[in-house]
PDB file of C-alpha atoms in Angstrom:
ATOM      1  CA  ALA A   1      77.248 -13.702 -35.207  1.00 80.00           C
ATOM      2  CA  GLN A   2      79.651 -13.873 -38.085  1.00 89.00           C
ATOM      3  CA  LYS A   3      79.417 -11.890 -41.266  1.00 95.00           C
ATOM      4  CA  VAL A   4      81.437 -11.622 -44.445  1.00 97.00           C
ATOM      5  CA  THR A   5      80.989  -8.741 -46.843  1.00 97.00           C
ATOM      6  CA  GLN A   6      82.167  -8.726 -50.419  1.00 97.00           C
ATOM      7  CA  ALA A   7      81.023  -5.339 -51.606  1.00 96.00           C
ATOM      8  CA  GLN A   8      82.147  -5.834 -55.203  1.00 97.00           C
ATOM      9  CA  THR A   9      79.460  -7.760 -57.019  1.00 96.00           C
ATOM     10  CA  GLU A  10      81.173  -7.814 -60.402  1.00 97.00           C
ATOM     11  CA  ILE A  11      84.545  -6.698 -61.680  1.00 98.00           C
ATOM     12  CA  SER A  12      85.644  -6.584 -65.305  1.00 97.00           C
ATOM     13  CA  VAL A  13      89.283  -6.236 -66.280  1.00 97.00           C
ATOM     14  CA  VAL A  14      91.353  -6.643 -69.383  1.00 97.00           C
ATOM     15  CA  GLU A  15      93.872  -9.443 -69.416  1.00 97.00           C
ATOM     16  CA  LYS A  16      97.209  -8.633 -67.737  1.00 97.00           C
ATOM     17  CA  GLU A  17      95.657  -6.057 -65.454  1.00 97.00           C
ATOM     18  CA  ASP A  18      96.022  -6.504 -61.704  1.00 97.00           C
ATOM     19  CA  VAL A  19      92.800  -6.834 -59.739  1.00 98.00           C
ATOM     20  CA  THR A  20      91.996  -6.848 -56.032  1.00 98.00           C
ATOM     21  CA  LEU A  21      88.942  -8.519 -54.563  1.00 98.00           C
ATOM     22  CA  ASP A  22      87.862  -7.076 -51.234  1.00 98.00           C
ATOM     23  CA  CYS A  23      86.653  -9.031 -48.228  1.00 98.00           C
ATOM     24  CA  VAL A  24      85.614  -7.563 -44.889  1.00 98.00           C
ATOM     25  CA  TYR A  25      84.565  -9.790 -42.028  1.00 97.00           C
ATOM     26  CA  GLU A  26      82.929  -9.500 -38.628  1.00 96.00           C
ATOM     27  CA  THR A  27      83.352 -11.856 -35.723  1.00 93.00           C
ATOM     28  CA  ARG A  28      83.622 -11.628 -31.958  1.00 91.00           C
ATOM     29  CA  ASP A  29      85.781 -14.714 -31.750  1.00 88.00           C
ATOM     30  CA  THR A  30      89.503 -14.377 -31.187  1.00 89.00           C
ATOM     31  CA  THR A  31      90.313 -17.606 -32.979  1.00 89.00           C
ATOM     32  CA  TYR A  32      88.965 -17.811 -36.485  1.00 91.00           C
ATOM     33  CA  TYR A  33      89.890 -18.848 -39.990  1.00 92.00           C
ATOM     34  CA  LEU A  34      89.533 -17.070 -43.284  1.00 94.00           C
ATOM     35  CA  PHE A  35      89.254 -18.696 -46.677  1.00 94.00           C
ATOM     36  CA  TRP A  36      89.005 -17.901 -50.333  1.00 96.00           C
ATOM     37  CA  TYR A  37      87.262 -20.210 -52.785  1.00 96.00           C
ATOM     38  CA  LYS A  38      87.063 -19.974 -56.551  1.00 97.00           C
ATOM     39  CA  GLN A  39      83.981 -21.045 -58.510  1.00 96.00           C
ATOM     40  CA  PRO A  40      84.748 -21.256 -62.243  1.00 96.00           C
ATOM     41  CA  PRO A  41      81.962 -21.385 -64.828  1.00 94.00           C
ATOM     42  CA  SER A  42      81.856 -25.182 -64.481  1.00 92.00           C
ATOM     43  CA  GLY A  43      80.400 -24.644 -61.018  1.00 92.00           C
ATOM     44  CA  GLU A  44      82.657 -26.496 -58.625  1.00 93.00           C
ATOM     45  CA  LEU A  45      84.154 -24.793 -55.587  1.00 94.00           C
ATOM     46  CA  VAL A  46      87.925 -24.754 -55.488  1.00 93.00           C
ATOM     47  CA  PHE A  47      89.815 -24.041 -52.277  1.00 92.00           C
ATOM     48  CA  LEU A  48      92.468 -21.339 -52.681  1.00 94.00           C
ATOM     49  CA  ILE A  49      93.760 -20.378 -49.262  1.00 92.00           C
ATOM     50  CA  ARG A  50      93.217 -20.605 -45.516  1.00 91.00           C
ATOM     51  CA  ARG A  51      94.474 -18.146 -42.924  1.00 91.00           C
ATOM     52  CA  ASN A  52      94.139 -18.320 -39.142  1.00 90.00           C
ATOM     53  CA  SER A  53      93.562 -15.237 -37.030  1.00 91.00           C
ATOM     54  CA  PHE A  54      97.003 -15.366 -35.448  1.00 90.00           C
ATOM     55  CA  ASP A  55      98.908 -15.263 -38.696  1.00 87.00           C
ATOM     56  CA  GLU A  56      98.828 -11.870 -40.350  1.00 85.00           C
ATOM     57  CA  GLN A  57     101.617 -12.557 -42.772  1.00 85.00           C
ATOM     58  CA  ASN A  58     100.725 -11.852 -46.332  1.00 86.00           C
ATOM     59  CA  GLU A  59     100.945 -14.777 -48.679  1.00 87.00           C
ATOM     60  CA  ILE A  60     101.897 -15.067 -52.294  1.00 89.00           C
ATOM     61  CA  SER A  61     101.276 -18.033 -54.529  1.00 89.00           C
ATOM     62  CA  GLY A  62     102.277 -17.413 -58.098  1.00 94.00           C
ATOM     63  CA  ARG A  63     100.070 -14.620 -59.438  1.00 95.00           C
ATOM     64  CA  TYR A  64      97.847 -14.749 -56.362  1.00 96.00           C
ATOM     65  CA  SER A  65      98.460 -12.838 -53.164  1.00 95.00           C
ATOM     66  CA  TRP A  66      96.455 -12.254 -50.020  1.00 95.00           C
ATOM     67  CA  ASN A  67      96.588  -9.348 -47.603  1.00 95.00           C
ATOM     68  CA  PHE A  68      95.213 -10.040 -44.117  1.00 95.00           C
ATOM     69  CA  GLN A  69      94.775  -7.022 -41.839  1.00 94.00           C
ATOM     70  CA  LYS A  70      93.120  -7.593 -38.474  1.00 93.00           C
ATOM     71  CA  SER A  71      93.067  -3.870 -37.769  1.00 93.00           C
ATOM     72  CA  THR A  72      90.586  -3.358 -40.594  1.00 95.00           C
ATOM     73  CA  SER A  73      89.038  -6.862 -40.494  1.00 96.00           C
ATOM     74  CA  SER A  74      89.944  -7.391 -44.097  1.00 97.00           C
ATOM     75  CA  PHE A  75      91.317 -10.283 -46.097  1.00 96.00           C
ATOM     76  CA  ASN A  76      91.812  -9.032 -49.628  1.00 97.00           C
ATOM     77  CA  PHE A  77      92.832 -11.097 -52.621  1.00 97.00           C
ATOM     78  CA  THR A  78      94.933  -9.766 -55.484  1.00 97.00           C
ATOM     79  CA  ILE A  79      95.486 -11.371 -58.849  1.00 97.00           C
ATOM     80  CA  THR A  80      98.504 -10.021 -60.666  1.00 97.00           C
ATOM     81  CA  ALA A  81      98.583 -10.029 -64.460  1.00 97.00           C
ATOM     82  CA  SER A  82      95.101 -11.490 -64.714  1.00 97.00           C
ATOM     83  CA  GLN A  83      94.297 -14.119 -67.310  1.00 97.00           C
ATOM     84  CA  VAL A  84      91.093 -15.220 -68.961  1.00 97.00           C
ATOM     85  CA  VAL A  85      91.226 -18.442 -66.932  1.00 96.00           C
ATOM     86  CA  ASP A  86      90.848 -16.345 -63.792  1.00 97.00           C
ATOM     87  CA  SER A  87      87.273 -15.546 -64.793  1.00 97.00           C
ATOM     88  CA  ALA A  88      85.146 -16.980 -62.011  1.00 97.00           C
ATOM     89  CA  VAL A  89      83.148 -16.129 -58.944  1.00 97.00           C
ATOM     90  CA  TYR A  90      85.338 -15.759 -55.878  1.00 98.00           C
ATOM     91  CA  PHE A  91      84.026 -16.320 -52.382  1.00 97.00           C
ATOM     92  CA  CYS A  92      85.536 -15.193 -49.127  1.00 97.00           C
ATOM     93  CA  ALA A  93      84.524 -17.222 -46.086  1.00 95.00           C
ATOM     94  CA  LEU A  94      84.992 -17.199 -42.329  1.00 94.00           C
ATOM     95  CA  SER A  95      84.786 -19.873 -39.668  1.00 90.00           C
ATOM     96  CA  ALA A  96      85.195 -19.478 -35.951  1.00 82.00           C
ATOM     97  CA  TYR A  97      86.850 -22.078 -33.801  1.00 75.00           C
ATOM     98  CA  SER A  98      84.230 -23.843 -31.713  1.00 72.00           C
ATOM     99  CA  PRO A  99      85.509 -26.544 -29.354  1.00 72.00           C
ATOM    100  CA  GLY A 100      83.526 -29.714 -29.531  1.00 71.00           C
ATOM    101  CA  THR A 101      81.515 -28.850 -32.604  1.00 72.00           C
ATOM    102  CA  ALA A 102      81.894 -28.187 -36.300  1.00 73.00           C
ATOM    103  CA  SER A 103      83.414 -24.968 -37.555  1.00 77.00           C
ATOM    104  CA  LYS A 104      80.769 -23.718 -39.899  1.00 85.00           C
ATOM    105  CA  LEU A 105      81.803 -21.602 -42.847  1.00 89.00           C
ATOM    106  CA  THR A 106      80.047 -18.284 -43.348  1.00 93.00           C
ATOM    107  CA  PHE A 107      80.364 -17.109 -46.927  1.00 94.00           C
ATOM    108  CA  GLY A 108      80.257 -13.712 -48.515  1.00 96.00           C
ATOM    109  CA  THR A 109      77.977 -13.160 -51.480  1.00 95.00           C
ATOM    110  CA  GLY A 110      80.830 -13.552 -53.938  1.00 96.00           C
ATOM    111  CA  THR A 111      82.545 -11.361 -56.514  1.00 97.00           C
ATOM    112  CA  ARG A 112      82.223 -12.238 -60.164  1.00 97.00           C
ATOM    113  CA  LEU A 113      85.466 -11.518 -62.018  1.00 98.00           C
ATOM    114  CA  GLN A 114      85.395 -11.255 -65.775  1.00 98.00           C
ATOM    115  CA  VAL A 115      88.741 -11.115 -67.554  1.00 97.00           C
ATOM    116  CA  THR A 116      88.616 -10.240 -71.235  1.00 96.00           C
ATOM    117  CA  LEU A 117      91.214 -10.186 -73.973  1.00 93.00           C
TER     118      LEU A 117
ATOM    119  CA  ASP B   1      86.916 -43.028 -57.326  1.00 57.00           C
ATOM    120  CA  ALA B   2      88.070 -41.258 -54.216  1.00 64.00           C
ATOM    121  CA  GLY B   3      86.420 -37.991 -53.344  1.00 91.00           C
ATOM    122  CA  ILE B   4      83.037 -36.541 -52.670  1.00 94.00           C
ATOM    123  CA  THR B   5      80.244 -37.139 -55.139  1.00 95.00           C
ATOM    124  CA  GLN B   6      76.776 -35.703 -55.376  1.00 97.00           C
ATOM    125  CA  SER B   7      73.854 -37.094 -57.297  1.00 96.00           C
ATOM    126  CA  PRO B   8      71.993 -36.217 -59.322  1.00 97.00           C
ATOM    127  CA  ARG B   9      73.799 -33.294 -60.969  1.00 96.00           C
ATOM    128  CA  TYR B  10      70.517 -31.855 -62.208  1.00 97.00           C
ATOM    129  CA  LYS B  11      66.983 -32.426 -60.994  1.00 98.00           C
ATOM    130  CA  ILE B  12      63.624 -30.968 -61.922  1.00 98.00           C
ATOM    131  CA  THR B  13      60.738 -31.717 -59.610  1.00 97.00           C
ATOM    132  CA  GLU B  14      57.244 -30.482 -59.023  1.00 97.00           C
ATOM    133  CA  THR B  15      56.003 -28.473 -56.094  1.00 98.00           C
ATOM    134  CA  GLY B  16      54.937 -30.706 -53.243  1.00 97.00           C
ATOM    135  CA  ARG B  17      57.020 -33.707 -54.213  1.00 97.00           C
ATOM    136  CA  GLN B  18      59.642 -35.260 -51.987  1.00 98.00           C
ATOM    137  CA  VAL B  19      63.150 -35.290 -53.390  1.00 98.00           C
ATOM    138  CA  THR B  20      66.411 -36.588 -51.988  1.00 98.00           C
ATOM    139  CA  LEU B  21      69.835 -35.332 -52.912  1.00 98.00           C
ATOM    140  CA  MET B  22      72.646 -37.764 -52.326  1.00 98.00           C
ATOM    141  CA  CYS B  23      76.148 -37.111 -51.060  1.00 98.00           C
ATOM    142  CA  HIS B  24      78.862 -39.740 -50.743  1.00 97.00           C
ATOM    143  CA  GLN B  25      82.471 -39.335 -49.623  1.00 96.00           C
ATOM    144  CA  THR B  26      85.234 -41.907 -49.638  1.00 93.00           C
ATOM    145  CA  TRP B  27      87.627 -40.359 -47.124  1.00 88.00           C
ATOM    146  CA  SER B  28      85.758 -41.342 -43.961  1.00 87.00           C
ATOM    147  CA  HIS B  29      85.654 -37.690 -42.947  1.00 90.00           C
ATOM    148  CA  SER B  30      83.700 -37.187 -39.763  1.00 90.00           C
ATOM    149  CA  TYR B  31      82.192 -33.848 -40.656  1.00 92.00           C
ATOM    150  CA  MET B  32      79.786 -33.281 -43.506  1.00 94.00           C
ATOM    151  CA  PHE B  33      77.781 -30.244 -44.523  1.00 95.00           C
ATOM    152  CA  TRP B  34      74.992 -29.177 -46.852  1.00 97.00           C
ATOM    153  CA  TYR B  35      74.910 -25.691 -48.313  1.00 97.00           C
ATOM    154  CA  ARG B  36      72.630 -23.999 -50.793  1.00 97.00           C
ATOM    155  CA  GLN B  37      73.842 -21.340 -53.194  1.00 97.00           C
ATOM    156  CA  ASP B  38      71.549 -18.549 -54.292  1.00 94.00           C
ATOM    157  CA  LEU B  39      72.324 -15.370 -56.167  1.00 87.00           C
ATOM    158  CA  GLY B  40      72.841 -12.527 -53.760  1.00 85.00           C
ATOM    159  CA  HIS B  41      73.212 -14.815 -50.767  1.00 88.00           C
ATOM    160  CA  GLY B  42      76.397 -16.714 -51.413  1.00 90.00           C
ATOM    161  CA  LEU B  43      76.331 -20.122 -49.772  1.00 94.00           C
ATOM    162  CA  ARG B  44      74.224 -20.759 -46.715  1.00 95.00           C
ATOM    163  CA  LEU B  45      74.454 -23.718 -44.378  1.00 94.00           C
ATOM    164  CA  ILE B  46      71.408 -25.984 -44.241  1.00 97.00           C
ATOM    165  CA  TYR B  47      72.533 -28.852 -42.020  1.00 96.00           C
ATOM    166  CA  TYR B  48      75.727 -30.408 -40.844  1.00 94.00           C
ATOM    167  CA  SER B  49      76.838 -33.627 -39.215  1.00 93.00           C
ATOM    168  CA  ALA B  50      79.727 -34.346 -36.884  1.00 89.00           C
ATOM    169  CA  ALA B  51      79.509 -38.136 -37.184  1.00 89.00           C
ATOM    170  CA  ALA B  52      77.123 -40.918 -38.032  1.00 90.00           C
ATOM    171  CA  ASP B  53      73.788 -40.348 -36.297  1.00 91.00           C
ATOM    172  CA  ILE B  54      74.775 -36.834 -35.192  1.00 91.00           C
ATOM    173  CA  THR B  55      73.240 -33.972 -37.154  1.00 94.00           C
ATOM    174  CA  ASP B  56      72.408 -30.361 -36.417  1.00 93.00           C
ATOM    175  CA  LYS B  57      70.693 -27.402 -38.035  1.00 94.00           C
ATOM    176  CA  GLY B  58      72.466 -24.655 -39.866  1.00 93.00           C
ATOM    177  CA  GLU B  59      71.261 -21.238 -40.938  1.00 92.00           C
ATOM    178  CA  VAL B  60      68.386 -22.277 -43.238  1.00 96.00           C
ATOM    179  CA  PRO B  61      67.088 -25.733 -42.196  1.00 97.00           C
ATOM    180  CA  ASP B  62      63.335 -25.261 -42.682  1.00 97.00           C
ATOM    181  CA  GLY B  63      61.851 -27.643 -45.215  1.00 97.00           C
ATOM    182  CA  TYR B  64      64.836 -29.980 -45.188  1.00 98.00           C
ATOM    183  CA  VAL B  65      65.601 -33.256 -43.448  1.00 97.00           C
ATOM    184  CA  VAL B  66      68.932 -35.044 -43.196  1.00 97.00           C
ATOM    185  CA  SER B  67      70.121 -38.394 -41.968  1.00 95.00           C
ATOM    186  CA  ARG B  68      73.476 -39.999 -41.522  1.00 96.00           C
ATOM    187  CA  SER B  69      73.304 -43.692 -40.819  1.00 95.00           C
ATOM    188  CA  LYS B  70      76.750 -44.288 -42.356  1.00 94.00           C
ATOM    189  CA  THR B  71      79.821 -42.070 -42.147  1.00 93.00           C
ATOM    190  CA  GLU B  72      80.201 -41.889 -45.913  1.00 95.00           C
ATOM    191  CA  ASN B  73      76.647 -40.843 -46.806  1.00 97.00           C
ATOM    192  CA  PHE B  74      74.748 -37.677 -45.965  1.00 98.00           C
ATOM    193  CA  PRO B  75      71.498 -37.422 -47.930  1.00 98.00           C
ATOM    194  CA  LEU B  76      69.403 -34.261 -47.942  1.00 98.00           C
ATOM    195  CA  THR B  77      65.631 -34.616 -48.333  1.00 98.00           C
ATOM    196  CA  LEU B  78      63.146 -31.956 -49.274  1.00 97.00           C
ATOM    197  CA  GLU B  79      59.974 -33.346 -47.795  1.00 95.00           C
ATOM    198  CA  SER B  80      57.580 -31.218 -49.846  1.00 97.00           C
ATOM    199  CA  ALA B  81      59.491 -29.172 -52.380  1.00 97.00           C
ATOM    200  CA  THR B  82      58.652 -25.505 -52.860  1.00 97.00           C
ATOM    201  CA  ARG B  83      59.755 -23.097 -55.571  1.00 97.00           C
ATOM    202  CA  SER B  84      61.844 -21.200 -53.040  1.00 97.00           C
ATOM    203  CA  GLN B  85      63.993 -24.314 -52.750  1.00 98.00           C
ATOM    204  CA  THR B  86      65.126 -23.963 -56.346  1.00 98.00           C
ATOM    205  CA  SER B  87      68.865 -23.627 -55.864  1.00 98.00           C
ATOM    206  CA  VAL B  88      72.264 -25.202 -56.296  1.00 97.00           C
ATOM    207  CA  TYR B  89      73.058 -27.542 -53.427  1.00 98.00           C
ATOM    208  CA  PHE B  90      76.581 -28.320 -52.343  1.00 97.00           C
ATOM    209  CA  CYS B  91      77.694 -31.083 -50.059  1.00 97.00           C
ATOM    210  CA  ALA B  92      81.058 -30.808 -48.315  1.00 95.00           C
ATOM    211  CA  SER B  93      83.186 -32.825 -45.962  1.00 93.00           C
ATOM    212  CA  SER B  94      86.056 -32.099 -43.629  1.00 89.00           C
ATOM    213  CA  GLN B  95      88.510 -34.311 -41.808  1.00 82.00           C
ATOM    214  CA  ASP B  96      88.578 -32.008 -38.811  1.00 76.00           C
ATOM    215  CA  ARG B  97      85.849 -29.722 -37.586  1.00 70.00           C
ATOM    216  CA  GLY B  98      86.226 -27.580 -40.679  1.00 68.00           C
ATOM    217  CA  ASN B  99      89.075 -25.417 -39.450  1.00 72.00           C
ATOM    218  CA  TYR B 100      91.158 -26.467 -42.419  1.00 75.00           C
ATOM    219  CA  GLY B 101      88.356 -25.833 -44.839  1.00 79.00           C
ATOM    220  CA  TYR B 102      86.022 -28.117 -46.652  1.00 87.00           C
ATOM    221  CA  THR B 103      86.143 -30.178 -49.795  1.00 91.00           C
ATOM    222  CA  PHE B 104      83.015 -29.599 -51.814  1.00 94.00           C
ATOM    223  CA  GLY B 105      81.133 -31.861 -54.152  1.00 95.00           C
ATOM    224  CA  SER B 106      80.271 -30.709 -57.674  1.00 95.00           C
ATOM    225  CA  GLY B 107      76.807 -29.567 -56.689  1.00 96.00           C
ATOM    226  CA  THR B 108      73.226 -30.466 -57.580  1.00 97.00           C
ATOM    227  CA  ARG B 109      71.156 -27.959 -59.481  1.00 97.00           C
ATOM    228  CA  LEU B 110      67.557 -28.394 -58.330  1.00 98.00           C
ATOM    229  CA  THR B 111      64.628 -26.731 -60.046  1.00 97.00           C
ATOM    230  CA  VAL B 112      61.186 -26.872 -58.462  1.00 98.00           C
ATOM    231  CA  VAL B 113      58.374 -26.074 -60.904  1.00 97.00           C
TER     232      VAL B 113
END
């Protein structure tokens, strides 16, 4: 069975602070994929990043960066110099590769990030 | 417009009534999914479909029925709505099995009174 844990329910920061959202996952599969989605107050789900289990390179995209560590089963997300527009709920998700069938996403419970001026 | 659309955006229904949530995608993606979002649970998979006429249960299928007679449509029916089915419902599609992630619709907020 797969499981994703986002222990931080809510985080509040002041604009320009750096913030890290934690994600810990469990799976017995050797091939799997990790995702982050953003859900702004408008409610839609926005894809941010995908990582496969064989690629542990960290990734940076503008103010966003992701740290994938298989040794600790973690896929953490850092926002540098946060902005008010970053206020949203962020979901970490996991899917395992299953030949011949759909790869079903298992989501964490989400972390609500509030960025204030 | 290209994309994935859900209708209605908001729905209030009474306990015991049948209600159908619609999902339409224009990409001809093979795979489609229905999730529900509840506070404290994140998103949970209800049903998914690998192609027209092929559907399968997810984590929380009880009380729901799906069909997929055409590739582009994947309606979700609550046969006899209960208050516990008050939730936000998201439809998603994927061009592969989902390994590259999903594209989600805007969601349907359903309230059962």
